[in-house]
mmCIF file of C-alpha atoms in Angstrom:
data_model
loop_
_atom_site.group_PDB
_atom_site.id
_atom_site.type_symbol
_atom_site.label_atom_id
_atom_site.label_comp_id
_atom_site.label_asym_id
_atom_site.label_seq_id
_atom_site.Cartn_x
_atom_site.Cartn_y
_atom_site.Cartn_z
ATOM 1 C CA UNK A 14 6.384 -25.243 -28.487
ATOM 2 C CA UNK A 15 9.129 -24.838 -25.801
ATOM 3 C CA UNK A 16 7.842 -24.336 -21.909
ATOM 4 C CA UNK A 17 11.399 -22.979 -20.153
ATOM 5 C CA UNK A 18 11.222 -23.777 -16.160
ATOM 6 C CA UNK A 19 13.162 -21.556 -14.338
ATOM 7 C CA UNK A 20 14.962 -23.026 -11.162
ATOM 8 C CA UNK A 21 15.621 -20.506 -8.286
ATOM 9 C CA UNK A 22 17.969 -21.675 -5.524
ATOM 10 C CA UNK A 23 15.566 -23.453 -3.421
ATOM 11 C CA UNK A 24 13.333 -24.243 -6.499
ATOM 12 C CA UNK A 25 11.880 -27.908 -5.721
ATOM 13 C CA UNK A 26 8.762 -28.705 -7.603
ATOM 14 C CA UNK A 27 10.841 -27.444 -11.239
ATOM 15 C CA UNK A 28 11.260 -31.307 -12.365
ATOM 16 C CA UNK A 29 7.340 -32.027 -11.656
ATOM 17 C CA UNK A 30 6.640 -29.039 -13.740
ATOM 18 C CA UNK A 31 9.252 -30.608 -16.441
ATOM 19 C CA UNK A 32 7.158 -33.527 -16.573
ATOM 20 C CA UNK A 33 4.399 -31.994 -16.354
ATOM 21 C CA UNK A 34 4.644 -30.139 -19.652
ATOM 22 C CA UNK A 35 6.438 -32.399 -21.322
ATOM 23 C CA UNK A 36 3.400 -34.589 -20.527
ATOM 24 C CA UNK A 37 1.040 -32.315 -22.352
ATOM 25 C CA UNK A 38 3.435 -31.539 -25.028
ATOM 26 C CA UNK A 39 5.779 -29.374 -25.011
ATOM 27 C CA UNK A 40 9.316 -29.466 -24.864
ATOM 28 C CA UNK A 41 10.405 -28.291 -22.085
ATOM 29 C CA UNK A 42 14.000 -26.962 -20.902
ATOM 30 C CA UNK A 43 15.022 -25.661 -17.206
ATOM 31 C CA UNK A 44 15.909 -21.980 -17.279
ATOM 32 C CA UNK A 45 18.988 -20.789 -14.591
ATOM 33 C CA UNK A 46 17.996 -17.884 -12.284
ATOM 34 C CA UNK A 47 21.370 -16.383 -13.867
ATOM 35 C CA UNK A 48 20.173 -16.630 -17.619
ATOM 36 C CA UNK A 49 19.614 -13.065 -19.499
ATOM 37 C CA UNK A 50 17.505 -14.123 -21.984
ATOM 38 C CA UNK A 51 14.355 -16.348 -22.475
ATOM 39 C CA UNK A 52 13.517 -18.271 -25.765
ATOM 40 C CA UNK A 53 10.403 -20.354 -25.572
ATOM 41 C CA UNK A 54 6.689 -20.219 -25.598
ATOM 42 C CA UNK A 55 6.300 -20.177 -22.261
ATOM 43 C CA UNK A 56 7.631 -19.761 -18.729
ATOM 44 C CA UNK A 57 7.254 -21.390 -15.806
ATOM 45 C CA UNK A 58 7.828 -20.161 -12.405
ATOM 46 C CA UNK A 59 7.614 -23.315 -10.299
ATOM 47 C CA UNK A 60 6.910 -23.779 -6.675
ATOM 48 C CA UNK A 61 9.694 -24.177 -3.404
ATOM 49 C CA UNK A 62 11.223 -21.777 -1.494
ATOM 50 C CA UNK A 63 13.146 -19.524 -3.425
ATOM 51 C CA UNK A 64 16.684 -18.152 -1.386
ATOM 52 C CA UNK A 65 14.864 -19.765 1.872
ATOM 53 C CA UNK A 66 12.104 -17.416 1.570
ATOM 54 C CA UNK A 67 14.224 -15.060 3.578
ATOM 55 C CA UNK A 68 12.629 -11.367 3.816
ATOM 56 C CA UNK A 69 9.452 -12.213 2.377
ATOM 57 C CA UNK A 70 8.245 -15.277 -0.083
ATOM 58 C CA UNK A 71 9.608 -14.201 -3.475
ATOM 59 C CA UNK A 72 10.980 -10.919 -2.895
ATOM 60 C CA UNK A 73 14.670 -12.065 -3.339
ATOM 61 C CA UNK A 74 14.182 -14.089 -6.591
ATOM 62 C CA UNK A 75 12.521 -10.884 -7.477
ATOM 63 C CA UNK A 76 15.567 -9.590 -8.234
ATOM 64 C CA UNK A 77 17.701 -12.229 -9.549
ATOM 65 C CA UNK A 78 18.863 -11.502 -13.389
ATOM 66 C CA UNK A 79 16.251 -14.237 -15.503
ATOM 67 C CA UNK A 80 13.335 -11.451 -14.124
ATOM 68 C CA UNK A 81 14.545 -8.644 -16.433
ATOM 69 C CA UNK A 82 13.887 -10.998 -19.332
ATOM 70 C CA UNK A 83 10.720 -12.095 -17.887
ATOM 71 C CA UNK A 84 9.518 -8.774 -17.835
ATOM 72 C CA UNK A 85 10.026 -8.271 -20.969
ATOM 73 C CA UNK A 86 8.480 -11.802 -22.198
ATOM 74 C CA UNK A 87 5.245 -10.535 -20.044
ATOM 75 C CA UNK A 88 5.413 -7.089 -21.893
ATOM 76 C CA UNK A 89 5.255 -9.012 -25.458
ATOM 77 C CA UNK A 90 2.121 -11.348 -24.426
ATOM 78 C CA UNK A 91 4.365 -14.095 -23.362
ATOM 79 C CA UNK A 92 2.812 -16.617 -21.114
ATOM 80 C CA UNK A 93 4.038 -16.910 -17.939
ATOM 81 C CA UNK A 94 2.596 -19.708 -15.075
ATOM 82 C CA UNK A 95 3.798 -19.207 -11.635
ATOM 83 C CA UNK A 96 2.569 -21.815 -9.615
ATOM 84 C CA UNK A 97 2.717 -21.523 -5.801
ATOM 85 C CA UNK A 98 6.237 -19.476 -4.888
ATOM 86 C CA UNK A 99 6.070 -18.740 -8.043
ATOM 87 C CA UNK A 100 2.894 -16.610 -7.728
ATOM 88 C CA UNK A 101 4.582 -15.350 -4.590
ATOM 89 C CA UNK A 102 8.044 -14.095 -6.907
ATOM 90 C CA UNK A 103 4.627 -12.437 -9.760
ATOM 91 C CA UNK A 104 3.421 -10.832 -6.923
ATOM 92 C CA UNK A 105 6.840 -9.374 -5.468
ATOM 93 C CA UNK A 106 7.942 -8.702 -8.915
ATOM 94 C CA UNK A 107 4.526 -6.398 -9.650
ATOM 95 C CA UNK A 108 3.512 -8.635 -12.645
ATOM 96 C CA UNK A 109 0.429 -9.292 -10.698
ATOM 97 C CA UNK A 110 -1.163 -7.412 -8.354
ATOM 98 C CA UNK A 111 -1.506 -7.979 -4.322
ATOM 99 C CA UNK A 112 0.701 -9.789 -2.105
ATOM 100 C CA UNK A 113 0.457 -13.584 -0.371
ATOM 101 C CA UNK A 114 0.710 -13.467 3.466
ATOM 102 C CA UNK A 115 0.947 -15.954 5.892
ATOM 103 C CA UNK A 116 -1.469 -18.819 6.156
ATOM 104 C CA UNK A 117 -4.486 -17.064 8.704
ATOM 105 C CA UNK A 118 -4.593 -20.064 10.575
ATOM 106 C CA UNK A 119 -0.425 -20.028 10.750
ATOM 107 C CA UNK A 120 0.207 -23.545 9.748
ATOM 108 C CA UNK A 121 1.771 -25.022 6.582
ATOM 109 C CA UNK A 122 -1.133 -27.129 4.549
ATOM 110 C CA UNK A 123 -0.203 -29.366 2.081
ATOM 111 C CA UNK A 124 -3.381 -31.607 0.617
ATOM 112 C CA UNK A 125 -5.727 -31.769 -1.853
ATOM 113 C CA UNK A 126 -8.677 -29.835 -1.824
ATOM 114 C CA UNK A 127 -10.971 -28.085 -4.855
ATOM 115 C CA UNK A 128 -11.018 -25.004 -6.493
ATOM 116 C CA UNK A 129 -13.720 -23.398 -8.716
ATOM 117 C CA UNK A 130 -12.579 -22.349 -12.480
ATOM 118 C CA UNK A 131 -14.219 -19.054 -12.786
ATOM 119 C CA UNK A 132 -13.525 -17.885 -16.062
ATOM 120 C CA UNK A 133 -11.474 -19.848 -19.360
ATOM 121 C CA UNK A 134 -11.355 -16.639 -21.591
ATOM 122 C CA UNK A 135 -7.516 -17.125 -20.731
ATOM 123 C CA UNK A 136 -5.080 -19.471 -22.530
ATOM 124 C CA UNK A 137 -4.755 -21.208 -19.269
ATOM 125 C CA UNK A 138 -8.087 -22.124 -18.132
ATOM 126 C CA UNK A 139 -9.369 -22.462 -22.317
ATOM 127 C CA UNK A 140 -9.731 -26.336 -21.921
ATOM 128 C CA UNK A 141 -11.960 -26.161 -18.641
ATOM 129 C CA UNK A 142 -15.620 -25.387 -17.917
ATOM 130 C CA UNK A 143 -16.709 -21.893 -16.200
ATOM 131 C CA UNK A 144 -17.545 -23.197 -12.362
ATOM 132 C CA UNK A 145 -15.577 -26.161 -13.016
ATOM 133 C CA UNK A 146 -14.608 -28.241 -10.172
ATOM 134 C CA UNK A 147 -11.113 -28.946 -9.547
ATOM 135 C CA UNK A 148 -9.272 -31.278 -7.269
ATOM 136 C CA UNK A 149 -5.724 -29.894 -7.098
ATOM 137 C CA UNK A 150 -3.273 -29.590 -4.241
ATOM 138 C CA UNK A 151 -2.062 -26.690 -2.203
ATOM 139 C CA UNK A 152 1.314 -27.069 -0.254
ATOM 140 C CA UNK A 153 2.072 -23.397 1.376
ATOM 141 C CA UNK A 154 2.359 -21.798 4.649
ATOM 142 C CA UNK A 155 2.091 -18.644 2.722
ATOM 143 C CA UNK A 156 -0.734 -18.433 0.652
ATOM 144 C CA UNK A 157 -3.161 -15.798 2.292
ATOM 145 C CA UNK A 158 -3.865 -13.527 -0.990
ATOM 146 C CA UNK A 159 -4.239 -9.929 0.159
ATOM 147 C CA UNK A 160 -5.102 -6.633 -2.273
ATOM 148 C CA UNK A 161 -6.598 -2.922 -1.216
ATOM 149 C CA UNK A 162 -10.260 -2.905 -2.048
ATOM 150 C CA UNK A 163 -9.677 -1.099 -5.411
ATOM 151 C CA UNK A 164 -7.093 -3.693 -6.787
ATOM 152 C CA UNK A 165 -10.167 -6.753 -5.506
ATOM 153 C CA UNK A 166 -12.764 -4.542 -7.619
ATOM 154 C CA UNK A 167 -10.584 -4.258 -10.897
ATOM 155 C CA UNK A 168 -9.841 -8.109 -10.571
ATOM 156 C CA UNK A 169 -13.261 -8.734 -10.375
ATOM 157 C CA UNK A 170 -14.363 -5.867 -12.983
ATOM 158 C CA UNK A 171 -11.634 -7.737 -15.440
ATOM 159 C CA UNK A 172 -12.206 -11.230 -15.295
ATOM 160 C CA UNK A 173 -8.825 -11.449 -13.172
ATOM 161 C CA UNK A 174 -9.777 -13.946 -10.702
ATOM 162 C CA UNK A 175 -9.233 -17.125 -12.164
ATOM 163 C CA UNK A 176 -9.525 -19.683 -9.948
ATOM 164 C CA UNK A 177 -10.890 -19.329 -6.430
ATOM 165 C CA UNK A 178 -11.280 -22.069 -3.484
ATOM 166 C CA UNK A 179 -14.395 -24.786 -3.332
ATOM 167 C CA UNK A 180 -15.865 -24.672 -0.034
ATOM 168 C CA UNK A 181 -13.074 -24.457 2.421
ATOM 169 C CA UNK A 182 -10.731 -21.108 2.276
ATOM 170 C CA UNK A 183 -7.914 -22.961 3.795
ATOM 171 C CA UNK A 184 -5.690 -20.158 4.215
ATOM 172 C CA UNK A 185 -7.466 -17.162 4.835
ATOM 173 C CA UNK A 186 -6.957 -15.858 1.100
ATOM 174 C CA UNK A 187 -9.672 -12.184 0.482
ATOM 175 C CA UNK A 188 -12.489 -13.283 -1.217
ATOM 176 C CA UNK A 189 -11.482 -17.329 -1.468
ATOM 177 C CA UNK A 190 -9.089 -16.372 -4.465
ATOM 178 C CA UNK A 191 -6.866 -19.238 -5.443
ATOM 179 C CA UNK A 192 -5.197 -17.663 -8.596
ATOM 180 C CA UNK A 193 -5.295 -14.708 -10.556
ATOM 181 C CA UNK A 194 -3.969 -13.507 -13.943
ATOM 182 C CA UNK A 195 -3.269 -9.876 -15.272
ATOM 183 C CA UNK A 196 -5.591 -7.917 -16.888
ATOM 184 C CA UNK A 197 -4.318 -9.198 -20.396
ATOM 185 C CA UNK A 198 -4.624 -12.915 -19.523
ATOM 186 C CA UNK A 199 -1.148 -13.909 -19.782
ATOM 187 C CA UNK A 200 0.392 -13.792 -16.512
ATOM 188 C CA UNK A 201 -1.155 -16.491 -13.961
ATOM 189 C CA UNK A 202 -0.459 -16.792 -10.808
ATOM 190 C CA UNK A 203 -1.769 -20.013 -8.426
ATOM 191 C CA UNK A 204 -1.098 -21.142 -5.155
ATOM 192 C CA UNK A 205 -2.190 -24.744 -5.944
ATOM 193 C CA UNK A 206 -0.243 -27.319 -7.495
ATOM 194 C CA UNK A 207 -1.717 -28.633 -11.241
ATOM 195 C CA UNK A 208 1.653 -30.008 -12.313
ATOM 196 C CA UNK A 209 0.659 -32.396 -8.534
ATOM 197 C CA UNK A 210 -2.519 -33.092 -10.181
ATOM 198 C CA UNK A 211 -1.188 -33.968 -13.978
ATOM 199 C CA UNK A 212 -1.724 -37.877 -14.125
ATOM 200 C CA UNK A 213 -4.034 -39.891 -12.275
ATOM 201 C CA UNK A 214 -1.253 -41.447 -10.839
ATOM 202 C CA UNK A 215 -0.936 -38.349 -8.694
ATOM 203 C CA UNK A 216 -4.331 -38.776 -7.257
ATOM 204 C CA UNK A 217 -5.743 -36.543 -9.950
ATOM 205 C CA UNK A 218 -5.316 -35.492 -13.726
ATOM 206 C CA UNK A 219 -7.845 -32.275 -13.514
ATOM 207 C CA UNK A 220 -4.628 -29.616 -13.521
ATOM 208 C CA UNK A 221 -3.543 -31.661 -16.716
ATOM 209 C CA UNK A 222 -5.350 -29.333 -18.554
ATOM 210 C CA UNK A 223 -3.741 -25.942 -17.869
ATOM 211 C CA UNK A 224 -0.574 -27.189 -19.193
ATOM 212 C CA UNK A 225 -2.363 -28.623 -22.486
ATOM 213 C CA UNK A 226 -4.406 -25.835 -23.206
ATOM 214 C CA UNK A 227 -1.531 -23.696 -23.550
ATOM 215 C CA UNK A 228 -0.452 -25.519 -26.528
ATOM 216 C CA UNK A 229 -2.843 -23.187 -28.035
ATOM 217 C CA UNK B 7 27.389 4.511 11.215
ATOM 218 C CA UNK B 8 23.858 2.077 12.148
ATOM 219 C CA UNK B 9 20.414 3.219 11.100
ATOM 220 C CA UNK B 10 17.750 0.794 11.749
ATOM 221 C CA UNK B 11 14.849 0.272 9.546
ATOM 222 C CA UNK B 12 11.770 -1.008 10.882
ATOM 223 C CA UNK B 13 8.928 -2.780 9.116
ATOM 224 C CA UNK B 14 5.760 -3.805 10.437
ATOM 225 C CA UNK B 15 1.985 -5.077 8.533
ATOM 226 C CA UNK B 16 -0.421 -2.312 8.093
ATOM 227 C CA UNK B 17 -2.595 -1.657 10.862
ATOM 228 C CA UNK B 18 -5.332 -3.062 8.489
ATOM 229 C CA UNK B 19 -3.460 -6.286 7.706
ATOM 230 C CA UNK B 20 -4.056 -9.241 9.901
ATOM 231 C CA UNK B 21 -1.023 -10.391 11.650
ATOM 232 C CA UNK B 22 -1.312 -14.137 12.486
ATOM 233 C CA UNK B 23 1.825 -14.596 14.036
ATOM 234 C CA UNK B 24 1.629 -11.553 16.225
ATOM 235 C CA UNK B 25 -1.877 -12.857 17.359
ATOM 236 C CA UNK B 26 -0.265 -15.947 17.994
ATOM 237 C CA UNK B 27 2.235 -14.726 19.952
ATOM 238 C CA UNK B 28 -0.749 -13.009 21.861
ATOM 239 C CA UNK B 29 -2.557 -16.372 22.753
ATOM 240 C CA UNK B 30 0.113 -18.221 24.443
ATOM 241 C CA UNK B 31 1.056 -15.120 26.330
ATOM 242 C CA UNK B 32 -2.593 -15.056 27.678
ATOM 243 C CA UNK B 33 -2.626 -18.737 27.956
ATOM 244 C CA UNK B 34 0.395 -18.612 30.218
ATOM 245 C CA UNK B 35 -1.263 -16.173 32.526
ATOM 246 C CA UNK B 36 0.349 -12.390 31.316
ATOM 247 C CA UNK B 37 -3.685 -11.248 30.976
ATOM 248 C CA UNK B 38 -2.396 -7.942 30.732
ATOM 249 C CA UNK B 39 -1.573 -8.345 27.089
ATOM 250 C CA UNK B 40 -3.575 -7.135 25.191
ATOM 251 C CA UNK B 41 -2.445 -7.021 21.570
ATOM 252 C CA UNK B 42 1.218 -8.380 19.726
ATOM 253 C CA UNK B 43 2.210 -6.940 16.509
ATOM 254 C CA UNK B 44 5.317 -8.654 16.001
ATOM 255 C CA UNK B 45 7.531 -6.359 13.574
ATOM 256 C CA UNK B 46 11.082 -6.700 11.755
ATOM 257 C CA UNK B 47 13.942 -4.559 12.539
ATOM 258 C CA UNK B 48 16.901 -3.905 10.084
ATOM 259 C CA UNK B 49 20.359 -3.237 11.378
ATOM 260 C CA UNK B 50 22.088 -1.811 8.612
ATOM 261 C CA UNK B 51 25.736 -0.601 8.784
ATOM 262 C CA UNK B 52 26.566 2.430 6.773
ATOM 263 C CA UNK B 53 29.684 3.709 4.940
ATOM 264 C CA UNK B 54 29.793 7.060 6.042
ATOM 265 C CA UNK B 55 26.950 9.660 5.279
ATOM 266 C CA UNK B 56 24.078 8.151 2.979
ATOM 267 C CA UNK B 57 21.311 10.575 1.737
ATOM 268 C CA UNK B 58 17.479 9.333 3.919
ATOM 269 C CA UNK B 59 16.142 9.305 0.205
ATOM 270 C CA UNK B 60 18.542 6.591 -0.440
ATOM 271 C CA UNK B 61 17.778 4.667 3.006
ATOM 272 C CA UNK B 62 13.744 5.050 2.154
ATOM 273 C CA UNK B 63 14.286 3.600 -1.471
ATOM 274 C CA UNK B 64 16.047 0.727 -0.209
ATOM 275 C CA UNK B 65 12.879 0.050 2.652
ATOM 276 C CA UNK B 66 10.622 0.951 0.060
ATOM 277 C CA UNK B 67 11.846 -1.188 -2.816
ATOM 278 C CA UNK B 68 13.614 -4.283 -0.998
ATOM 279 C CA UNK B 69 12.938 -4.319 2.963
ATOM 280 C CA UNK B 70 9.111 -3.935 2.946
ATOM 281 C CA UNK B 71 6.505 -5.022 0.456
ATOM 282 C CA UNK B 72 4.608 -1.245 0.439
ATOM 283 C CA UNK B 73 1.268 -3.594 -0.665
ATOM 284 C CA UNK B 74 0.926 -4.925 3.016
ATOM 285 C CA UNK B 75 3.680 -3.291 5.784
ATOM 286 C CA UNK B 76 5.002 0.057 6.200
ATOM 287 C CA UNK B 77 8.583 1.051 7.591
ATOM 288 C CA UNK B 78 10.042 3.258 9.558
ATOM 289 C CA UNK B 79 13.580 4.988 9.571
ATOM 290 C CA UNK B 80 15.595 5.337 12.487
ATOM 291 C CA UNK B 81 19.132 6.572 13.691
#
């Protein structure tokens, strides 16, 4: 199975991702924001800070020409993992629902902490257990999920709220949510970093798992 | 010809750098503040006549994320 990683001006956790899958599997390829088509299994929409973040997180690589074709990967069940800015791009692109504002407490946090699996009826939490415990690692100053009340009731109505924060909400994020997929399960978006937690090496192996489950 | 386009967070969205902006102003003294919404204003230069419809789709579409802010079109 091929995992393409697409690399955004700005893009700086795309080799970690790399490794990351390759790690658990697959082979894995960088994708150029410029590209007009897609051919692997899945995408990856890794974390940094896309065209400086200028306007808001995400909304310029939004628009760059790769996101036609990952519309259209989306649209045919395609799995696609944005991790970090790369739930923020989801987000801006209306793959997933809501928008990530700044941190509540206006700082930039970048440490481990844990987050709670709440449901693996989607190929990327299929390897964990339901309430899991996670130690993974958040690096954002912009990670503050926000949605209208009716978007938070179909997420929670559909299973959409994947993984949500242990203890702690570090940022502010409604209702502790961490990461969320679409209603079909094959869009996920995460603020946290499991490609920082793939190898014990890295302090912790427990986001090893997202990537290998998707091997399917 | 300039129109500017502003865009601010929803009155219901939390603005953390506006209320930061509001807590050193009351820490340096200016108790008369009472609330900072801190907003972004586009200058945007125009060629000639351009239809509002067209200056709302570009605030609505690229300038401000209709999820969280609202905008506001002015000449």
């Amino acid at each position: 199975m091929k995992a393409g990683i697409i690399r955004f001006p700005g893009s700086n956790c795309d080799a970690d991702c790399f490794e990351a899958a390759r790690d658990a599997g697959f082979e894995p390829a960088y994708l150029w924001h410029k590209d007009k088509t897609i051919n692997v299994d899945l995408v990856i929409l890794p974390g940094g800070f896309s065209y400086g973040d200028y306007l808001r997180c995400g909304a310029i690589a939004r628009f760059s020409p790769i996101m036609e074709a990952v519309f259209e990967f989306a649209e045919k069940g395609g799995l696609v993992l944005g991790i970090c800015n790369g739930f923020q791009i989801l987000t801006e692109a209306g793959l997933l629902p809501g928008a990530l504002m700044r941190n509540r407490g206006m700082r930039f946090i970048c440490k481990f902490l844990n987050i709670t699996v709440e449901t693996n009826s989607t190929p990327f939490t299929r390897l964990y257990g339901i309430g899991e415990v996670l130690s993974i690692p958040i690096a954002h100053g912009e990670g503050n999920y926000f949605s209208d009340d009716i978007t938070l009731n179909e997420l929670k109505k559909n299973n959409q709220i994947v993984f949500r924060y242990h203890g702690e909400n570090p940022n502010g994020s409604l209702d502790s949510i961490a990461g969320i997929s679409n209603r079909r399960g094959n869009v996920l978006g995460l603020m946290p970093h499991p490609e920082r937690a793939s190898k014990l090496l890295l302090g912790s192996s427990d986001g090893f798992r997202l990537f290998k489950g998707l091997l399917g | 010809m300039k129109v500017f386009i502003n865009v601010r967070l929803k009155d219901a969205v939390l603005d953390p750098q506006g209320a930061a902006v509001k807590d050193i102003l009351t820490r340096a003294g200016y108790d008369f503040v009472k609330d900072v919404r801190q907003n972004k204003l586009f200058e945007i230069e125009l060629n000639g006549e351009t239809a509002p419809v067209q200056l709302s789709e570009i605030a609505d579409k690229f300038l401000a994320n209709p999820i969280i802010e609202e905008f506001k079109i002015s000449r």
